[in-house]
JSON list of C-alpha atoms in Angstrom, two decimals:
[
{"chain": "Z", "resi": 160, "resn": "UNK", "atom": "CA", "xyz": [11.12, 10.32, -11.89]},
{"chain": "Z", "resi": 161, "resn": "UNK", "atom": "CA", "xyz": [13.25, 10.35, -8.77]},
{"chain": "Z", "resi": 162, "resn": "UNK", "atom": "CA", "xyz": [16.37, 8.25, -9.21]},
{"chain": "Z", "resi": 163, "resn": "UNK", "atom": "CA", "xyz": [18.40, 7.10, -6.19]},
{"chain": "Z", "resi": 164, "resn": "UNK", "atom": "CA", "xyz": [21.52, 4.99, -5.95]},
{"chain": "Z", "resi": 165, "resn": "UNK", "atom": "CA", "xyz": [21.39, 2.24, -3.32]},
{"chain": "Z", "resi": 166, "resn": "UNK", "atom": "CA", "xyz": [23.74, -0.57, -2.30]},
{"chain": "Z", "resi": 167, "resn": "UNK", "atom": "CA", "xyz": [22.76, -4.08, -1.27]},
{"chain": "Z", "resi": 168, "resn": "UNK", "atom": "CA", "xyz": [21.19, -3.91, 2.20]},
{"chain": "Z", "resi": 169, "resn": "UNK", "atom": "CA", "xyz": [20.14, -0.28, 1.78]},
{"chain": "Z", "resi": 170, "resn": "UNK", "atom": "CA", "xyz": [16.50, 0.82, 1.61]},
{"chain": "Z", "resi": 171, "resn": "UNK", "atom": "CA", "xyz": [14.22, 3.65, 0.75]},
{"chain": "Z", "resi": 172, "resn": "UNK", "atom": "CA", "xyz": [11.05, 4.60, 2.61]},
{"chain": "Z", "resi": 173, "resn": "UNK", "atom": "CA", "xyz": [7.92, 5.85, 0.94]},
{"chain": "Z", "resi": 174, "resn": "UNK", "atom": "CA", "xyz": [5.24, 8.01, 2.50]},
{"chain": "Z", "resi": 175, "resn": "UNK", "atom": "CA", "xyz": [5.00, 8.00, 6.27]},
{"chain": "Z", "resi": 176, "resn": "UNK", "atom": "CA", "xyz": [7.61, 5.27, 6.54]},
{"chain": "Z", "resi": 177, "resn": "UNK", "atom": "CA", "xyz": [5.18, 2.36, 6.45]},
{"chain": "Z", "resi": 178, "resn": "UNK", "atom": "CA", "xyz": [6.45, 1.38, 3.01]},
{"chain": "Z", "resi": 179, "resn": "UNK", "atom": "CA", "xyz": [10.08, 0.27, 2.82]},
{"chain": "Z", "resi": 180, "resn": "UNK", "atom": "CA", "xyz": [11.78, -1.03, -0.33]},
{"chain": "Z", "resi": 181, "resn": "UNK", "atom": "CA", "xyz": [15.16, -2.73, 0.23]},
{"chain": "Z", "resi": 182, "resn": "UNK", "atom": "CA", "xyz": [17.78, -4.02, -2.19]},
{"chain": "Z", "resi": 183, "resn": "UNK", "atom": "CA", "xyz": [18.28, -7.61, -1.05]},
{"chain": "Z", "resi": 184, "resn": "UNK", "atom": "CA", "xyz": [20.62, -8.98, -3.71]},
{"chain": "Z", "resi": 185, "resn": "UNK", "atom": "CA", "xyz": [22.13, -8.09, -7.07]},
{"chain": "Z", "resi": 186, "resn": "UNK", "atom": "CA", "xyz": [23.05, -10.96, -9.39]},
{"chain": "Z", "resi": 187, "resn": "UNK", "atom": "CA", "xyz": [24.06, -10.06, -12.94]},
{"chain": "Z", "resi": 188, "resn": "UNK", "atom": "CA", "xyz": [21.11, -8.25, -14.47]},
{"chain": "Z", "resi": 189, "resn": "UNK", "atom": "CA", "xyz": [18.70, -9.23, -11.72]},
{"chain": "Z", "resi": 190, "resn": "UNK", "atom": "CA", "xyz": [17.92, -7.24, -8.62]},
{"chain": "Z", "resi": 191, "resn": "UNK", "atom": "CA", "xyz": [16.01, -8.78, -5.71]},
{"chain": "Z", "resi": 192, "resn": "UNK", "atom": "CA", "xyz": [13.90, -6.28, -3.83]},
{"chain": "Z", "resi": 193, "resn": "UNK", "atom": "CA", "xyz": [12.27, -6.69, -0.44]},
{"chain": "Z", "resi": 194, "resn": "UNK", "atom": "CA", "xyz": [9.08, -4.73, 0.07]},
{"chain": "Z", "resi": 195, "resn": "UNK", "atom": "CA", "xyz": [7.41, -3.97, 3.36]},
{"chain": "Z", "resi": 196, "resn": "UNK", "atom": "CA", "xyz": [3.97, -2.48, 3.05]},
{"chain": "Z", "resi": 197, "resn": "UNK", "atom": "CA", "xyz": [0.77, -2.40, 5.10]},
{"chain": "Z", "resi": 198, "resn": "UNK", "atom": "CA", "xyz": [-1.71, -5.17, 4.17]},
{"chain": "Z", "resi": 199, "resn": "UNK", "atom": "CA", "xyz": [-4.13, -2.75, 2.53]},
{"chain": "Z", "resi": 200, "resn": "UNK", "atom": "CA", "xyz": [-1.36, -1.67, 0.15]},
{"chain": "Z", "resi": 201, "resn": "UNK", "atom": "CA", "xyz": [-1.19, -4.28, -2.61]},
{"chain": "Z", "resi": 202, "resn": "UNK", "atom": "CA", "xyz": [2.19, -4.92, -4.23]},
{"chain": "Z", "resi": 203, "resn": "UNK", "atom": "CA", "xyz": [2.43, -6.65, -7.60]},
{"chain": "Z", "resi": 204, "resn": "UNK", "atom": "CA", "xyz": [4.88, -7.17, -10.43]},
{"chain": "Z", "resi": 205, "resn": "UNK", "atom": "CA", "xyz": [3.89, -4.44, -12.83]},
{"chain": "Z", "resi": 206, "resn": "UNK", "atom": "CA", "xyz": [3.74, -6.56, -15.99]},
{"chain": "Z", "resi": 207, "resn": "UNK", "atom": "CA", "xyz": [1.38, -9.03, -14.30]},
{"chain": "Z", "resi": 208, "resn": "UNK", "atom": "CA", "xyz": [-0.81, -6.25, -12.97]},
{"chain": "Z", "resi": 209, "resn": "UNK", "atom": "CA", "xyz": [-0.99, -4.60, -16.40]},
{"chain": "Z", "resi": 210, "resn": "UNK", "atom": "CA", "xyz": [-1.85, -7.91, -18.13]},
{"chain": "Z", "resi": 211, "resn": "UNK", "atom": "CA", "xyz": [-4.67, -8.58, -15.69]},
{"chain": "Z", "resi": 212, "resn": "UNK", "atom": "CA", "xyz": [-5.92, -5.02, -16.10]},
{"chain": "Z", "resi": 213, "resn": "UNK", "atom": "CA", "xyz": [-5.93, -5.46, -19.89]},
{"chain": "Z", "resi": 214, "resn": "UNK", "atom": "CA", "xyz": [-7.70, -8.83, -19.59]},
{"chain": "Z", "resi": 215, "resn": "UNK", "atom": "CA", "xyz": [-10.32, -7.23, -17.29]},
{"chain": "Z", "resi": 216, "resn": "UNK", "atom": "CA", "xyz": [-10.91, -4.38, -19.76]},
{"chain": "Z", "resi": 217, "resn": "UNK", "atom": "CA", "xyz": [-11.59, -6.88, -22.53]},
{"chain": "Z", "resi": 218, "resn": "UNK", "atom": "CA", "xyz": [-13.75, -9.04, -20.25]},
{"chain": "Z", "resi": 219, "resn": "UNK", "atom": "CA", "xyz": [-15.85, -6.03, -19.29]},
{"chain": "Z", "resi": 220, "resn": "UNK", "atom": "CA", "xyz": [-16.73, -5.48, -22.97]},
{"chain": "Z", "resi": 221, "resn": "UNK", "atom": "CA", "xyz": [-18.66, -8.78, -23.16]},
{"chain": "Z", "resi": 222, "resn": "UNK", "atom": "CA", "xyz": [-22.34, -8.49, -23.93]},
{"chain": "Z", "resi": 223, "resn": "UNK", "atom": "CA", "xyz": [-25.16, -10.79, -22.84]},
{"chain": "Z", "resi": 224, "resn": "UNK", "atom": "CA", "xyz": [-25.37, -11.84, -26.54]},
{"chain": "Z", "resi": 225, "resn": "UNK", "atom": "CA", "xyz": [-21.73, -13.00, -26.42]},
{"chain": "Z", "resi": 226, "resn": "UNK", "atom": "CA", "xyz": [-22.56, -15.16, -23.42]},
{"chain": "Z", "resi": 227, "resn": "UNK", "atom": "CA", "xyz": [-25.71, -16.51, -25.11]},
{"chain": "Z", "resi": 228, "resn": "UNK", "atom": "CA", "xyz": [-23.62, -17.60, -28.09]},
{"chain": "Z", "resi": 229, "resn": "UNK", "atom": "CA", "xyz": [-21.06, -19.15, -25.76]},
{"chain": "Z", "resi": 230, "resn": "UNK", "atom": "CA", "xyz": [-23.75, -21.06, -23.89]},
{"chain": "Z", "resi": 231, "resn": "UNK", "atom": "CA", "xyz": [-25.09, -22.31, -27.21]},
{"chain": "Z", "resi": 232, "resn": "UNK", "atom": "CA", "xyz": [-21.64, -23.40, -28.32]},
{"chain": "Z", "resi": 233, "resn": "UNK", "atom": "CA", "xyz": [-21.16, -25.36, -25.11]},
{"chain": "Z", "resi": 234, "resn": "UNK", "atom": "CA", "xyz": [-24.50, -27.03, -25.42]},
{"chain": "Z", "resi": 235, "resn": "UNK", "atom": "CA", "xyz": [-25.72, -25.21, -22.39]},
{"chain": "Z", "resi": 236, "resn": "UNK", "atom": "CA", "xyz": [-29.01, -24.44, -24.07]},
{"chain": "Z", "resi": 237, "resn": "UNK", "atom": "CA", "xyz": [-31.08, -22.78, -21.42]},
{"chain": "Z", "resi": 238, "resn": "UNK", "atom": "CA", "xyz": [-34.21, -23.85, -23.25]},
{"chain": "Z", "resi": 239, "resn": "UNK", "atom": "CA", "xyz": [-33.44, -27.32, -24.52]},
{"chain": "Z", "resi": 240, "resn": "UNK", "atom": "CA", "xyz": [-31.12, -28.63, -21.83]},
{"chain": "Z", "resi": 241, "resn": "UNK", "atom": "CA", "xyz": [-30.49, -32.33, -22.09]},
{"chain": "Z", "resi": 242, "resn": "UNK", "atom": "CA", "xyz": [-29.47, -32.44, -18.45]},
{"chain": "F", "resi": 165, "resn": "UNK", "atom": "CA", "xyz": [-33.71, -1.61, 7.11]},
{"chain": "F", "resi": 166, "resn": "UNK", "atom": "CA", "xyz": [-31.90, 0.31, 4.44]},
{"chain": "F", "resi": 167, "resn": "UNK", "atom": "CA", "xyz": [-33.60, 1.14, 1.14]},
{"chain": "F", "resi": 168, "resn": "UNK", "atom": "CA", "xyz": [-33.07, -1.14, -1.86]},
{"chain": "F", "resi": 169, "resn": "UNK", "atom": "CA", "xyz": [-30.76, 0.30, -4.49]},
{"chain": "F", "resi": 170, "resn": "UNK", "atom": "CA", "xyz": [-32.19, 1.06, -7.90]},
{"chain": "F", "resi": 171, "resn": "UNK", "atom": "CA", "xyz": [-29.83, 1.20, -10.81]},
{"chain": "F", "resi": 172, "resn": "UNK", "atom": "CA", "xyz": [-30.34, 1.25, -14.53]},
{"chain": "F", "resi": 173, "resn": "UNK", "atom": "CA", "xyz": [-27.69, -1.04, -16.00]},
{"chain": "F", "resi": 174, "resn": "UNK", "atom": "CA", "xyz": [-26.69, -1.13, -19.65]},
{"chain": "F", "resi": 175, "resn": "UNK", "atom": "CA", "xyz": [-27.17, -4.90, -19.92]},
{"chain": "F", "resi": 176, "resn": "UNK", "atom": "CA", "xyz": [-30.12, -5.68, -17.63]},
{"chain": "F", "resi": 177, "resn": "UNK", "atom": "CA", "xyz": [-32.13, -2.46, -17.59]},
{"chain": "F", "resi": 178, "resn": "UNK", "atom": "CA", "xyz": [-33.37, -1.27, -14.24]},
{"chain": "F", "resi": 179, "resn": "UNK", "atom": "CA", "xyz": [-32.59, -3.61, -11.36]},
{"chain": "F", "resi": 180, "resn": "UNK", "atom": "CA", "xyz": [-33.55, -3.32, -7.71]},
{"chain": "F", "resi": 181, "resn": "UNK", "atom": "CA", "xyz": [-30.96, -4.61, -5.29]},
{"chain": "F", "resi": 182, "resn": "UNK", "atom": "CA", "xyz": [-31.68, -5.03, -1.60]},
{"chain": "F", "resi": 183, "resn": "UNK", "atom": "CA", "xyz": [-28.79, -3.99, 0.61]},
{"chain": "F", "resi": 184, "resn": "UNK", "atom": "CA", "xyz": [-28.17, -7.57, 1.81]},
{"chain": "F", "resi": 185, "resn": "UNK", "atom": "CA", "xyz": [-27.44, -8.65, -1.81]},
{"chain": "F", "resi": 186, "resn": "UNK", "atom": "CA", "xyz": [-24.61, -6.13, -2.26]},
{"chain": "F", "resi": 187, "resn": "UNK", "atom": "CA", "xyz": [-21.05, -7.47, -2.46]},
{"chain": "F", "resi": 188, "resn": "UNK", "atom": "CA", "xyz": [-18.42, -4.95, -1.45]},
{"chain": "F", "resi": 189, "resn": "UNK", "atom": "CA", "xyz": [-15.01, -5.20, -3.09]},
{"chain": "F", "resi": 190, "resn": "UNK", "atom": "CA", "xyz": [-12.86, -2.65, -1.24]},
{"chain": "F", "resi": 191, "resn": "UNK", "atom": "CA", "xyz": [-10.21, -2.60, -3.98]},
{"chain": "F", "resi": 192, "resn": "UNK", "atom": "CA", "xyz": [-12.64, -3.02, -6.84]},
{"chain": "F", "resi": 193, "resn": "UNK", "atom": "CA", "xyz": [-11.62, -5.12, -9.84]},
{"chain": "F", "resi": 194, "resn": "UNK", "atom": "CA", "xyz": [-8.09, -4.72, -11.20]},
{"chain": "F", "resi": 195, "resn": "UNK", "atom": "CA", "xyz": [-8.10, -1.58, -13.36]},
{"chain": "F", "resi": 196, "resn": "UNK", "atom": "CA", "xyz": [-11.42, -0.41, -11.89]},
{"chain": "F", "resi": 197, "resn": "UNK", "atom": "CA", "xyz": [-10.50, 0.61, -8.33]},
{"chain": "F", "resi": 198, "resn": "UNK", "atom": "CA", "xyz": [-13.29, 3.12, -7.82]},
{"chain": "F", "resi": 199, "resn": "UNK", "atom": "CA", "xyz": [-16.16, 0.70, -8.45]},
{"chain": "F", "resi": 200, "resn": "UNK", "atom": "CA", "xyz": [-16.51, -1.18, -5.18]},
{"chain": "F", "resi": 201, "resn": "UNK", "atom": "CA", "xyz": [-20.16, -2.28, -4.96]},
{"chain": "F", "resi": 202, "resn": "UNK", "atom": "CA", "xyz": [-21.39, -5.22, -6.99]},
{"chain": "F", "resi": 203, "resn": "UNK", "atom": "CA", "xyz": [-24.19, -7.72, -7.24]},
{"chain": "F", "resi": 204, "resn": "UNK", "atom": "CA", "xyz": [-24.08, -11.23, -8.75]},
{"chain": "F", "resi": 205, "resn": "UNK", "atom": "CA", "xyz": [-26.79, -11.94, -11.31]},
{"chain": "F", "resi": 206, "resn": "UNK", "atom": "CA", "xyz": [-27.29, -15.32, -12.98]},
{"chain": "F", "resi": 207, "resn": "UNK", "atom": "CA", "xyz": [-26.96, -15.02, -16.78]},
{"chain": "F", "resi": 208, "resn": "UNK", "atom": "CA", "xyz": [-30.19, -17.01, -17.14]},
{"chain": "F", "resi": 209, "resn": "UNK", "atom": "CA", "xyz": [-32.04, -19.40, -14.86]},
{"chain": "F", "resi": 210, "resn": "UNK", "atom": "CA", "xyz": [-30.00, -22.58, -14.67]},
{"chain": "F", "resi": 211, "resn": "UNK", "atom": "CA", "xyz": [-27.02, -21.07, -16.50]},
{"chain": "F", "resi": 212, "resn": "UNK", "atom": "CA", "xyz": [-23.48, -21.79, -15.37]},
{"chain": "F", "resi": 213, "resn": "UNK", "atom": "CA", "xyz": [-22.58, -18.16, -16.03]},
{"chain": "F", "resi": 214, "resn": "UNK", "atom": "CA", "xyz": [-23.00, -15.20, -13.71]},
{"chain": "F", "resi": 215, "resn": "UNK", "atom": "CA", "xyz": [-22.63, -11.48, -14.12]},
{"chain": "F", "resi": 216, "resn": "UNK", "atom": "CA", "xyz": [-20.75, -9.45, -11.56]},
{"chain": "F", "resi": 217, "resn": "UNK", "atom": "CA", "xyz": [-22.60, -6.19, -12.11]},
{"chain": "F", "resi": 218, "resn": "UNK", "atom": "CA", "xyz": [-21.20, -2.96, -10.73]},
{"chain": "F", "resi": 219, "resn": "UNK", "atom": "CA", "xyz": [-23.62, -0.78, -8.73]},
{"chain": "F", "resi": 220, "resn": "UNK", "atom": "CA", "xyz": [-21.37, 2.23, -9.24]},
{"chain": "F", "resi": 221, "resn": "UNK", "atom": "CA", "xyz": [-20.96, 2.10, -13.03]},
{"chain": "F", "resi": 222, "resn": "UNK", "atom": "CA", "xyz": [-24.08, 0.94, -14.94]},
{"chain": "F", "resi": 223, "resn": "UNK", "atom": "CA", "xyz": [-22.07, -0.29, -17.93]},
{"chain": "F", "resi": 224, "resn": "UNK", "atom": "CA", "xyz": [-19.49, -2.25, -15.92]},
{"chain": "F", "resi": 225, "resn": "UNK", "atom": "CA", "xyz": [-20.09, -6.01, -15.59]},
{"chain": "F", "resi": 226, "resn": "UNK", "atom": "CA", "xyz": [-17.94, -9.10, -15.76]},
{"chain": "F", "resi": 227, "resn": "UNK", "atom": "CA", "xyz": [-19.03, -12.57, -16.83]},
{"chain": "F", "resi": 228, "resn": "UNK", "atom": "CA", "xyz": [-17.98, -15.16, -14.27]},
{"chain": "F", "resi": 229, "resn": "UNK", "atom": "CA", "xyz": [-18.18, -18.88, -13.90]},
{"chain": "F", "resi": 230, "resn": "UNK", "atom": "CA", "xyz": [-16.98, -21.59, -11.59]},
{"chain": "F", "resi": 231, "resn": "UNK", "atom": "CA", "xyz": [-13.38, -22.63, -12.25]},
{"chain": "F", "resi": 232, "resn": "UNK", "atom": "CA", "xyz": [-14.56, -26.25, -12.10]},
{"chain": "F", "resi": 233, "resn": "UNK", "atom": "CA", "xyz": [-15.89, -25.67, -15.59]},
{"chain": "F", "resi": 234, "resn": "UNK", "atom": "CA", "xyz": [-12.30, -25.51, -16.84]},
{"chain": "F", "resi": 235, "resn": "UNK", "atom": "CA", "xyz": [-10.44, -27.46, -14.20]},
{"chain": "F", "resi": 236, "resn": "UNK", "atom": "CA", "xyz": [-12.13, -29.31, -11.33]},
{"chain": "F", "resi": 237, "resn": "UNK", "atom": "CA", "xyz": [-8.82, -29.45, -9.43]},
{"chain": "F", "resi": 238, "resn": "UNK", "atom": "CA", "xyz": [-8.25, -25.69, -9.29]},
{"chain": "F", "resi": 239, "resn": "UNK", "atom": "CA", "xyz": [-7.53, -24.88, -5.67]},
{"chain": "F", "resi": 240, "resn": "UNK", "atom": "CA", "xyz": [-5.35, -21.79, -5.34]},
{"chain": "F", "resi": 241, "resn": "UNK", "atom": "CA", "xyz": [-4.02, -20.71, -1.99]},
{"chain": "F", "resi": 242, "resn": "UNK", "atom": "CA", "xyz": [-5.46, -17.34, -1.09]},
{"chain": "F", "resi": 243, "resn": "UNK", "atom": "CA", "xyz": [-2.69, -15.11, 0.36]},
{"chain": "F", "resi": 244, "resn": "UNK", "atom": "CA", "xyz": [-3.13, -14.00, 3.95]},
{"chain": "F", "resi": 245, "resn": "UNK", "atom": "CA", "xyz": [-3.42, -10.31, 3.20]},
{"chain": "F", "resi": 246, "resn": "UNK", "atom": "CA", "xyz": [-6.44, -11.04, 0.98]},
{"chain": "F", "resi": 247, "resn": "UNK", "atom": "CA", "xyz": [-7.99, -13.20, 3.73]},
{"chain": "F", "resi": 248, "resn": "UNK", "atom": "CA", "xyz": [-7.70, -10.19, 6.03]},
{"chain": "F", "resi": 249, "resn": "UNK", "atom": "CA", "xyz": [-9.29, -7.97, 3.41]},
{"chain": "F", "resi": 250, "resn": "UNK", "atom": "CA", "xyz": [-12.20, -10.43, 3.13]},
{"chain": "F", "resi": 251, "resn": "UNK", "atom": "CA", "xyz": [-12.62, -10.76, 6.89]},
{"chain": "F", "resi": 252, "resn": "UNK", "atom": "CA", "xyz": [-11.90, -14.49, 6.74]},
{"chain": "F", "resi": 253, "resn": "UNK", "atom": "CA", "xyz": [-9.76, -16.46, 9.17]},
{"chain": "F", "resi": 254, "resn": "UNK", "atom": "CA", "xyz": [-9.06, -19.17, 6.59]},
{"chain": "F", "resi": 255, "resn": "UNK", "atom": "CA", "xyz": [-10.09, -19.88, 3.04]},
{"chain": "F", "resi": 256, "resn": "UNK", "atom": "CA", "xyz": [-12.63, -22.62, 3.78]},
{"chain": "F", "resi": 257, "resn": "UNK", "atom": "CA", "xyz": [-16.06, -21.39, 2.83]},
{"chain": "F", "resi": 258, "resn": "UNK", "atom": "CA", "xyz": [-14.87, -18.74, 0.38]},
{"chain": "F", "resi": 259, "resn": "UNK", "atom": "CA", "xyz": [-16.49, -18.68, -3.05]},
{"chain": "F", "resi": 260, "resn": "UNK", "atom": "CA", "xyz": [-13.94, -18.74, -5.87]},
{"chain": "F", "resi": 261, "resn": "UNK", "atom": "CA", "xyz": [-15.08, -17.68, -9.35]},
{"chain": "F", "resi": 262, "resn": "UNK", "atom": "CA", "xyz": [-13.15, -16.86, -12.55]},
{"chain": "F", "resi": 263, "resn": "UNK", "atom": "CA", "xyz": [-13.57, -13.96, -14.96]},
{"chain": "F", "resi": 264, "resn": "UNK", "atom": "CA", "xyz": [-14.48, -14.96, -18.49]},
{"chain": "F", "resi": 265, "resn": "UNK", "atom": "CA", "xyz": [-13.08, -13.23, -21.53]},
{"chain": "F", "resi": 266, "resn": "UNK", "atom": "CA", "xyz": [-15.41, -13.77, -24.49]},
{"chain": "F", "resi": 267, "resn": "UNK", "atom": "CA", "xyz": [-14.14, -12.06, -27.67]},
{"chain": "F", "resi": 268, "resn": "UNK", "atom": "CA", "xyz": [-16.91, -10.45, -29.74]},
{"chain": "F", "resi": 269, "resn": "UNK", "atom": "CA", "xyz": [-18.21, -12.88, -32.33]},
{"chain": "F", "resi": 270, "resn": "UNK", "atom": "CA", "xyz": [-15.66, -15.55, -31.34]},
{"chain": "F", "resi": 271, "resn": "UNK", "atom": "CA", "xyz": [-17.18, -17.38, -28.37]},
{"chain": "F", "resi": 272, "resn": "UNK", "atom": "CA", "xyz": [-15.01, -20.42, -29.15]},
{"chain": "F", "resi": 273, "resn": "UNK", "atom": "CA", "xyz": [-11.97, -18.33, -28.18]},
{"chain": "F", "resi": 274, "resn": "UNK", "atom": "CA", "xyz": [-13.31, -17.79, -24.69]},
{"chain": "F", "resi": 275, "resn": "UNK", "atom": "CA", "xyz": [-10.75, -17.91, -21.90]},
{"chain": "F", "resi": 276, "resn": "UNK", "atom": "CA", "xyz": [-10.90, -17.67, -18.13]},
{"chain": "F", "resi": 277, "resn": "UNK", "atom": "CA", "xyz": [-8.53, -15.79, -15.86]},
{"chain": "F", "resi": 278, "resn": "UNK", "atom": "CA", "xyz": [-7.01, -18.31, -13.45]},
{"chain": "F", "resi": 279, "resn": "UNK", "atom": "CA", "xyz": [-4.30, -15.91, -12.26]},
{"chain": "F", "resi": 280, "resn": "UNK", "atom": "CA", "xyz": [-6.75, -13.41, -10.74]},
{"chain": "F", "resi": 281, "resn": "UNK", "atom": "CA", "xyz": [-9.89, -15.18, -9.46]},
{"chain": "F", "resi": 282, "resn": "UNK", "atom": "CA", "xyz": [-12.76, -13.33, -7.85]},
{"chain": "F", "resi": 283, "resn": "UNK", "atom": "CA", "xyz": [-12.98, -14.48, -4.25]},
{"chain": "F", "resi": 284, "resn": "UNK", "atom": "CA", "xyz": [-16.03, -13.74, -2.10]},
{"chain": "F", "resi": 285, "resn": "UNK", "atom": "CA", "xyz": [-16.63, -14.34, 1.60]},
{"chain": "F", "resi": 286, "resn": "UNK", "atom": "CA", "xyz": [-20.37, -15.16, 1.83]},
{"chain": "F", "resi": 287, "resn": "UNK", "atom": "CA", "xyz": [-20.41, -14.31, 5.51]},
{"chain": "F", "resi": 288, "resn": "UNK", "atom": "CA", "xyz": [-19.10, -10.78, 5.25]},
{"chain": "F", "resi": 289, "resn": "UNK", "atom": "CA", "xyz": [-20.15, -10.30, 1.60]},
{"chain": "F", "resi": 290, "resn": "UNK", "atom": "CA", "xyz": [-16.70, -8.86, 0.99]},
{"chain": "F", "resi": 291, "resn": "UNK", "atom": "CA", "xyz": [-14.94, -9.68, -2.24]},
{"chain": "F", "resi": 292, "resn": "UNK", "atom": "CA", "xyz": [-11.59, -9.21, -3.99]},
{"chain": "F", "resi": 293, "resn": "UNK", "atom": "CA", "xyz": [-9.95, -10.04, -7.28]},
{"chain": "F", "resi": 294, "resn": "UNK", "atom": "CA", "xyz": [-6.97, -11.91, -5.92]},
{"chain": "F", "resi": 295, "resn": "UNK", "atom": "CA", "xyz": [-3.72, -11.67, -7.91]},
{"chain": "F", "resi": 296, "resn": "UNK", "atom": "CA", "xyz": [-1.95, -14.95, -7.33]},
{"chain": "F", "resi": 297, "resn": "UNK", "atom": "CA", "xyz": [1.84, -15.05, -7.09]},
{"chain": "F", "resi": 298, "resn": "UNK", "atom": "CA", "xyz": [2.07, -18.44, -8.79]},
{"chain": "F", "resi": 299, "resn": "UNK", "atom": "CA", "xyz": [2.80, -17.73, -12.47]},
{"chain": "F", "resi": 300, "resn": "UNK", "atom": "CA", "xyz": [1.70, -21.24, -13.46]},
{"chain": "F", "resi": 301, "resn": "UNK", "atom": "CA", "xyz": [-1.91, -20.04, -13.27]},
{"chain": "F", "resi": 302, "resn": "UNK", "atom": "CA", "xyz": [-2.70, -18.56, -16.72]},
{"chain": "F", "resi": 303, "resn": "UNK", "atom": "CA", "xyz": [-4.38, -15.22, -17.21]},
{"chain": "F", "resi": 304, "resn": "UNK", "atom": "CA", "xyz": [-6.05, -16.64, -20.32]},
{"chain": "F", "resi": 305, "resn": "UNK", "atom": "CA", "xyz": [-6.89, -20.29, -19.83]},
{"chain": "F", "resi": 306, "resn": "UNK", "atom": "CA", "xyz": [-8.72, -21.80, -22.81]},
{"chain": "F", "resi": 307, "resn": "UNK", "atom": "CA", "xyz": [-11.43, -24.39, -22.39]},
{"chain": "F", "resi": 308, "resn": "UNK", "atom": "CA", "xyz": [-9.83, -27.85, -22.35]},
{"chain": "F", "resi": 309, "resn": "UNK", "atom": "CA", "xyz": [-9.86, -29.56, -25.77]},
{"chain": "F", "resi": 310, "resn": "UNK", "atom": "CA", "xyz": [-11.55, -32.69, -24.50]},
{"chain": "F", "resi": 311, "resn": "UNK", "atom": "CA", "xyz": [-13.51, -31.11, -21.76]},
{"chain": "F", "resi": 312, "resn": "UNK", "atom": "CA", "xyz": [-14.28, -32.85, -18.51]},
{"chain": "F", "resi": 313, "resn": "UNK", "atom": "CA", "xyz": [-17.85, -33.93, -18.20]},
{"chain": "F", "resi": 314, "resn": "UNK", "atom": "CA", "xyz": [-19.32, -30.73, -16.97]},
{"chain": "F", "resi": 315, "resn": "UNK", "atom": "CA", "xyz": [-21.80, -31.22, -14.19]},
{"chain": "F", "resi": 316, "resn": "UNK", "atom": "CA", "xyz": [-23.96, -28.23, -13.53]},
{"chain": "F", "resi": 317, "resn": "UNK", "atom": "CA", "xyz": [-21.85, -25.92, -11.44]},
{"chain": "F", "resi": 318, "resn": "UNK", "atom": "CA", "xyz": [-23.11, -25.45, -7.91]},
{"chain": "F", "resi": 319, "resn": "UNK", "atom": "CA", "xyz": [-24.56, -21.97, -7.78]},
{"chain": "F", "resi": 320, "resn": "UNK", "atom": "CA", "xyz": [-22.54, -19.83, -5.39]},
{"chain": "F", "resi": 321, "resn": "UNK", "atom": "CA", "xyz": [-24.26, -18.97, -2.16]},
{"chain": "F", "resi": 322, "resn": "UNK", "atom": "CA", "xyz": [-23.67, -15.35, -2.86]},
{"chain": "F", "resi": 323, "resn": "UNK", "atom": "CA", "xyz": [-25.89, -15.03, -5.92]},
{"chain": "F", "resi": 324, "resn": "UNK", "atom": "CA", "xyz": [-28.71, -12.60, -5.48]},
{"chain": "F", "resi": 325, "resn": "UNK", "atom": "CA", "xyz": [-31.14, -14.37, -7.81]},
{"chain": "F", "resi": 326, "resn": "UNK", "atom": "CA", "xyz": [-34.11, -14.27, -5.48]},
{"chain": "F", "resi": 327, "resn": "UNK", "atom": "CA", "xyz": [-33.65, -10.62, -4.74]},
{"chain": "F", "resi": 328, "resn": "UNK", "atom": "CA", "xyz": [-33.21, -9.07, -8.15]},
{"chain": "F", "resi": 329, "resn": "UNK", "atom": "CA", "xyz": [-36.19, -7.70, -9.94]},
{"chain": "F", "resi": 330, "resn": "UNK", "atom": "CA", "xyz": [-35.61, -6.71, -13.52]}
]
C-alpha cells in the first residue's frame, strides 16, 4: 500500500487527475476528507459498502421455496387469498 | 426488432425475454458489478414479491418487494449522480423497490434493505442499487411487529409479466 503524508488543505490525485482526495480537517482521531470524482465513479464509506455487499450475497441465496414460505407466513396465500 | 433472449435460470428454468423487457443496471448490484442485465419476474400471479433475475448469471436473482410493505412513508431522496445514471431529470416516476433477505428455513426473520433500494426508471429501463448516505435507513429492516394493513402493492410498471414465457 502506498502511504503518503498530507497536511490539512493538501490533496492527492488518482488516475488521470479526475479523482482528487483532500484532507479537509483533522479533529482528534477523526479526519474529514473531501473527494472529487466523476459521477460514474461511486464513492462510499467502505464499511457501509461491505455490509450491503454481504447483505446482497445472502439475499441472492434465497430460493423460490423460501419466498413461498414467507408468503404463507404473511397470509399472502396465492391460492386462498382472502383479499 | 432484436431477437428475444433465451436463458436457462436456476430458479425458473428456461425463460424467453424480449429486448424491451430488459432492465440495464450499468453498475450491477452491489457486489455483483459484472451482471448488468436483468428482468423483473413476479414471484407468482398476484404476489407482492418480485424476482430481479440476472440475464448474465443464471443463478443470480434477488427477491424484491415494494417498501410500502414495511413502511408506507418510505421516501428516500435519490442522489443526483444516481439520477444521471438512470437518465432521469428528477425522481418523480422512478420505481423504488427493496431487496429482501430471507434466511433459509426462517422466513419470519426476513428483512428488507432500506439503505440500498433498487431504483428503476421505467422510461429508460435503467436501474441502480442506490446506496443512501442517510445512515438512519437500516440495511436490515425487520417487518413491523404490528404491521400496517397491507394493501396489495401496486405492481411496478417495469415488471415483464406479460412478456415472460417459462
